[in-house]
């Protein structure tokens, strides 16, 4: 348990000597922290600053606003923890304005809104951060899906235009073949007939090539 705090430099505390300003904690039982201690004072008197010193035991690092601080926390067993080495095995939790801003962010930032559960503790805030990162990833995926859908719609439109253009050309060529009775004497020649002919030609292209070759030879 914490017995006293010596503060050379931390926020509003400068050269704070516990024995001098509070009492001799080694001989006076009322001059040290007890199992339950109440600290009160006017605004900006140092209550939050003092809680930040104690919170350094939980974080095991100095508060980022007080990098050049210098303090020493005296423990009940007469050992101490100094600001330049905050390693400890104490179970310390501090509930102050810093905790509110860090753990209950929706209290201060409306962008977080009110979640369907109360965020209490460091593990839950980590879960919230993971959820936010996943939500951002989902938003990025949704954007990509919208882009791909747009590309697909455009490609589908192009395909329909090409298909329609090809069908029109087939219809026109079928009409020409139908009217050319010198080579084709088929009254019902249409686009489907021409398409079927292409399929047959594709299957017999080698044979047709031979016929064409022989036909050319006859001309000489």
CSV table of C-alpha atoms in Angstrom, one decimal:
chain,number,residue,atom,x,y,z
A,1,UNK,CA,0.0,0.0,0.0
A,2,UNK,CA,1.1,3.6,-0.7
A,3,UNK,CA,2.3,5.4,2.4
A,4,UNK,CA,3.5,8.8,1.0
A,5,UNK,CA,4.6,10.6,-2.1
A,6,UNK,CA,7.6,12.9,-2.5
A,7,UNK,CA,7.3,15.2,-5.5
A,8,UNK,CA,10.2,17.2,-6.8
A,9,UNK,CA,8.5,18.1,-10.1
A,10,UNK,CA,5.1,17.1,-11.4
A,11,UNK,CA,2.6,19.5,-12.8
A,12,UNK,CA,1.7,22.1,-10.1
A,13,UNK,CA,3.8,20.3,-7.5
A,14,UNK,CA,7.3,21.7,-7.2
A,15,UNK,CA,9.7,20.6,-4.4
A,16,UNK,CA,6.8,19.0,-2.5
A,17,UNK,CA,8.2,17.4,0.7
A,18,UNK,CA,5.8,15.1,2.3
A,19,UNK,CA,7.4,15.1,5.7
A,20,UNK,CA,7.6,18.9,5.7
A,21,UNK,CA,4.2,19.7,4.1
A,22,UNK,CA,2.1,16.8,5.5
A,23,UNK,CA,4.0,15.2,8.4
A,24,UNK,CA,6.5,12.5,9.3
A,25,UNK,CA,5.0,9.3,7.9
A,26,UNK,CA,7.6,7.2,9.7
A,27,UNK,CA,6.4,8.3,13.2
A,28,UNK,CA,3.0,9.9,12.7
A,29,UNK,CA,0.2,7.5,11.7
A,30,UNK,CA,-2.0,10.4,10.6
A,31,UNK,CA,0.6,11.6,8.2
A,32,UNK,CA,0.4,8.8,5.7
A,33,UNK,CA,-2.2,7.2,3.4
A,34,UNK,CA,-4.5,4.7,5.1
A,35,UNK,CA,-6.7,2.0,3.7
A,36,UNK,CA,-9.3,4.6,2.9
A,37,UNK,CA,-8.0,8.2,2.2
A,38,UNK,CA,-10.1,11.2,1.1
A,39,UNK,CA,-8.3,14.0,-0.8
A,40,UNK,CA,-10.3,17.2,-1.3
A,41,UNK,CA,-9.5,20.7,-2.3
A,42,UNK,CA,-10.5,23.6,-4.5
A,43,UNK,CA,-10.3,23.5,-8.3
A,44,UNK,CA,-6.8,23.3,-9.8
A,45,UNK,CA,-5.3,22.6,-6.4
A,46,UNK,CA,-3.7,19.4,-7.6
A,47,UNK,CA,-6.2,16.6,-7.0
A,48,UNK,CA,-6.1,15.3,-10.6
A,49,UNK,CA,-2.4,15.8,-10.8
A,50,UNK,CA,-1.9,13.6,-7.7
A,51,UNK,CA,-4.1,10.9,-9.2
A,52,UNK,CA,-2.0,11.0,-12.3
A,53,UNK,CA,1.1,10.3,-10.2
A,54,UNK,CA,-0.7,7.3,-8.7
A,55,UNK,CA,-1.9,6.2,-12.2
A,56,UNK,CA,1.8,6.0,-13.3
A,57,UNK,CA,1.9,2.8,-11.1
A,58,UNK,CA,-0.8,1.3,-13.3
A,59,UNK,CA,0.6,2.4,-16.6
A,60,UNK,CA,4.2,1.9,-15.5
A,61,UNK,CA,5.1,4.9,-17.6
A,62,UNK,CA,5.1,8.7,-16.8
A,63,UNK,CA,2.1,10.6,-18.0
A,64,UNK,CA,2.9,12.0,-21.4
A,65,UNK,CA,2.2,15.6,-20.2
A,66,UNK,CA,4.9,15.3,-17.5
A,67,UNK,CA,7.9,13.6,-19.2
A,68,UNK,CA,10.4,15.6,-17.2
A,69,UNK,CA,8.8,14.9,-13.9
A,70,UNK,CA,10.5,13.6,-10.8
A,71,UNK,CA,8.8,11.9,-7.9
A,72,UNK,CA,9.0,9.0,-5.5
A,73,UNK,CA,6.2,6.9,-4.1
A,74,UNK,CA,6.9,5.5,-0.7
A,75,UNK,CA,5.3,2.1,0.1
A,76,UNK,CA,4.2,0.6,3.4
A,77,UNK,CA,7.1,-1.8,3.5
A,78,UNK,CA,9.5,1.2,3.3
A,79,UNK,CA,10.5,0.4,-0.3
A,80,UNK,CA,9.8,3.1,-2.9
A,81,UNK,CA,9.1,3.4,-6.6
A,82,UNK,CA,10.7,6.3,-8.5
A,83,UNK,CA,9.6,8.0,-11.6
A,84,UNK,CA,12.7,6.8,-13.6
A,85,UNK,CA,11.7,3.2,-12.9
A,86,UNK,CA,8.0,2.6,-12.5
A,87,UNK,CA,8.1,-1.2,-12.6
A,88,UNK,CA,5.9,-2.7,-9.9
A,89,UNK,CA,3.5,-5.6,-9.1
A,90,UNK,CA,0.9,-3.4,-7.4
A,91,UNK,CA,-2.8,-3.7,-8.5
A,92,UNK,CA,-3.6,0.0,-9.0
A,93,UNK,CA,-6.7,1.4,-10.8
A,94,UNK,CA,-7.4,5.2,-11.0
A,95,UNK,CA,-10.8,6.6,-12.0
A,96,UNK,CA,-10.3,10.3,-13.0
A,97,UNK,CA,-10.9,12.5,-15.9
A,98,UNK,CA,-8.1,10.8,-17.9
A,99,UNK,CA,-9.9,7.5,-17.4
A,100,UNK,CA,-13.2,9.0,-18.7
A,101,UNK,CA,-11.5,10.4,-21.8
A,102,UNK,CA,-9.7,7.2,-22.5
A,103,UNK,CA,-12.2,4.5,-21.6
A,104,UNK,CA,-15.5,6.3,-22.1
A,105,UNK,CA,-14.8,8.2,-25.3
A,106,UNK,CA,-18.4,8.7,-26.2
A,107,UNK,CA,-18.7,10.9,-23.1
A,108,UNK,CA,-16.5,13.5,-24.8
A,109,UNK,CA,-16.7,12.8,-28.6
A,110,UNK,CA,-20.2,12.6,-30.1
A,111,UNK,CA,-18.8,10.8,-33.1
A,112,UNK,CA,-18.6,7.6,-31.0
A,113,UNK,CA,-22.2,7.8,-30.1
A,114,UNK,CA,-23.7,5.7,-27.3
A,115,UNK,CA,-22.9,2.1,-27.7
A,116,UNK,CA,-25.4,-0.7,-26.8
A,117,UNK,CA,-23.1,-1.6,-23.9
A,118,UNK,CA,-21.2,0.3,-21.3
A,119,UNK,CA,-17.5,0.5,-21.9
A,120,UNK,CA,-15.7,-0.2,-18.6
A,121,UNK,CA,-12.1,-1.2,-18.5
A,122,UNK,CA,-9.1,-1.4,-20.8
A,123,UNK,CA,-10.1,-4.7,-22.4
A,124,UNK,CA,-13.4,-3.4,-23.5
A,125,UNK,CA,-11.9,-0.2,-25.0
A,126,UNK,CA,-9.5,-2.5,-27.0
A,127,UNK,CA,-12.5,-4.4,-28.3
A,128,UNK,CA,-14.2,-1.2,-29.3
A,129,UNK,CA,-11.1,-0.1,-31.2
A,130,UNK,CA,-11.0,-3.5,-33.0
A,131,UNK,CA,-14.7,-3.1,-33.9
A,132,UNK,CA,-14.0,0.4,-35.3
A,133,UNK,CA,-11.1,-0.9,-37.4
A,134,UNK,CA,-13.3,-3.7,-38.7
A,135,UNK,CA,-16.1,-1.2,-39.5
A,136,UNK,CA,-13.6,0.9,-41.5
A,137,UNK,CA,-12.5,-2.3,-43.4
A,138,UNK,CA,-16.1,-3.1,-44.1
A,139,UNK,CA,-16.7,0.4,-45.5
A,140,UNK,CA,-13.6,0.0,-47.8
A,141,UNK,CA,-14.9,-3.4,-49.0
A,142,UNK,CA,-18.4,-1.9,-49.6
A,143,UNK,CA,-16.8,0.9,-51.7
A,144,UNK,CA,-14.9,-1.7,-53.8
A,145,UNK,CA,-18.2,-3.7,-54.2
A,146,UNK,CA,-19.9,-0.6,-55.5
A,147,UNK,CA,-17.1,0.1,-57.9
A,148,UNK,CA,-17.1,-3.5,-59.2
A,149,UNK,CA,-20.9,-3.4,-59.5
A,150,UNK,CA,-20.5,-0.2,-61.6
A,151,UNK,CA,-17.9,-1.8,-63.8
A,152,UNK,CA,-20.1,-4.9,-64.2
A,153,UNK,CA,-23.1,-2.7,-65.2
A,154,UNK,CA,-21.0,-0.9,-67.7
A,155,UNK,CA,-19.6,-4.1,-69.1
A,156,UNK,CA,-23.0,-5.7,-69.3
A,157,UNK,CA,-24.3,-2.6,-71.2
A,158,UNK,CA,-21.4,-2.8,-73.7
A,159,UNK,CA,-22.0,-6.5,-74.1
A,160,UNK,CA,-25.7,-5.9,-74.9
A,161,UNK,CA,-24.7,-3.2,-77.4
A,162,UNK,CA,-22.2,-5.5,-79.2
A,163,UNK,CA,-24.6,-8.4,-79.2
A,164,UNK,CA,-27.4,-6.2,-80.6
A,165,UNK,CA,-25.0,-4.8,-83.3
A,166,UNK,CA,-23.9,-8.3,-84.2
A,167,UNK,CA,-27.5,-9.6,-84.5
A,168,UNK,CA,-28.4,-6.7,-86.7
A,169,UNK,CA,-25.4,-7.4,-89.0
A,170,UNK,CA,-26.4,-11.1,-89.1
A,171,UNK,CA,-29.9,-10.2,-90.1
A,172,UNK,CA,-28.7,-7.9,-92.8
A,173,UNK,CA,-26.3,-10.5,-94.2
A,174,UNK,CA,-29.0,-13.2,-94.1
A,175,UNK,CA,-31.3,-10.9,-96.1
A,176,UNK,CA,-28.5,-10.4,-98.7
A,177,UNK,CA,-28.0,-14.2,-99.0
A,178,UNK,CA,-31.7,-14.8,-99.3
A,179,UNK,CA,-32.0,-12.3,-102.1
A,180,UNK,CA,-28.9,-13.7,-103.9
A,181,UNK,CA,-30.7,-16.7,-105.6
A,182,UNK,CA,-27.7,-17.5,-107.8
A,183,UNK,CA,-26.0,-19.2,-104.8
A,184,UNK,CA,-28.6,-19.7,-102.2
A,185,UNK,CA,-32.1,-20.9,-103.1
A,186,UNK,CA,-33.6,-20.8,-99.6
A,187,UNK,CA,-36.7,-18.7,-99.2
A,188,UNK,CA,-36.7,-18.8,-95.4
A,189,UNK,CA,-33.1,-17.8,-95.0
A,190,UNK,CA,-32.8,-15.6,-91.9
A,191,UNK,CA,-30.4,-14.7,-89.0
A,192,UNK,CA,-30.9,-18.1,-87.3
A,193,UNK,CA,-30.2,-19.9,-90.5
A,194,UNK,CA,-27.0,-17.9,-91.0
A,195,UNK,CA,-25.9,-18.6,-87.4
A,196,UNK,CA,-26.5,-22.3,-87.9
A,197,UNK,CA,-24.4,-22.2,-91.1
A,198,UNK,CA,-21.5,-20.6,-89.2
A,199,UNK,CA,-21.7,-23.4,-86.7
A,200,UNK,CA,-21.5,-26.0,-89.4
A,201,UNK,CA,-18.7,-24.2,-91.2
A,202,UNK,CA,-16.8,-24.1,-87.9
A,203,UNK,CA,-17.1,-27.9,-87.6
A,204,UNK,CA,-16.2,-28.6,-91.2
A,205,UNK,CA,-13.7,-25.8,-91.9
A,206,UNK,CA,-11.0,-28.2,-93.0
A,207,UNK,CA,-13.2,-29.9,-95.5
A,208,UNK,CA,-14.6,-26.6,-96.8
A,209,UNK,CA,-11.0,-25.3,-97.3
A,210,UNK,CA,-10.3,-28.4,-99.5
A,211,UNK,CA,-13.4,-27.7,-101.6
A,212,UNK,CA,-12.5,-24.1,-102.0
A,213,UNK,CA,-9.0,-25.1,-103.0
A,214,UNK,CA,-10.3,-27.5,-105.7
A,215,UNK,CA,-12.7,-24.9,-107.0
A,216,UNK,CA,-9.9,-22.5,-107.4
A,217,UNK,CA,-7.8,-25.0,-109.3
A,218,UNK,CA,-10.7,-25.6,-111.8
A,219,UNK,CA,-10.6,-22.0,-112.8
A,220,UNK,CA,-7.1,-22.5,-114.3
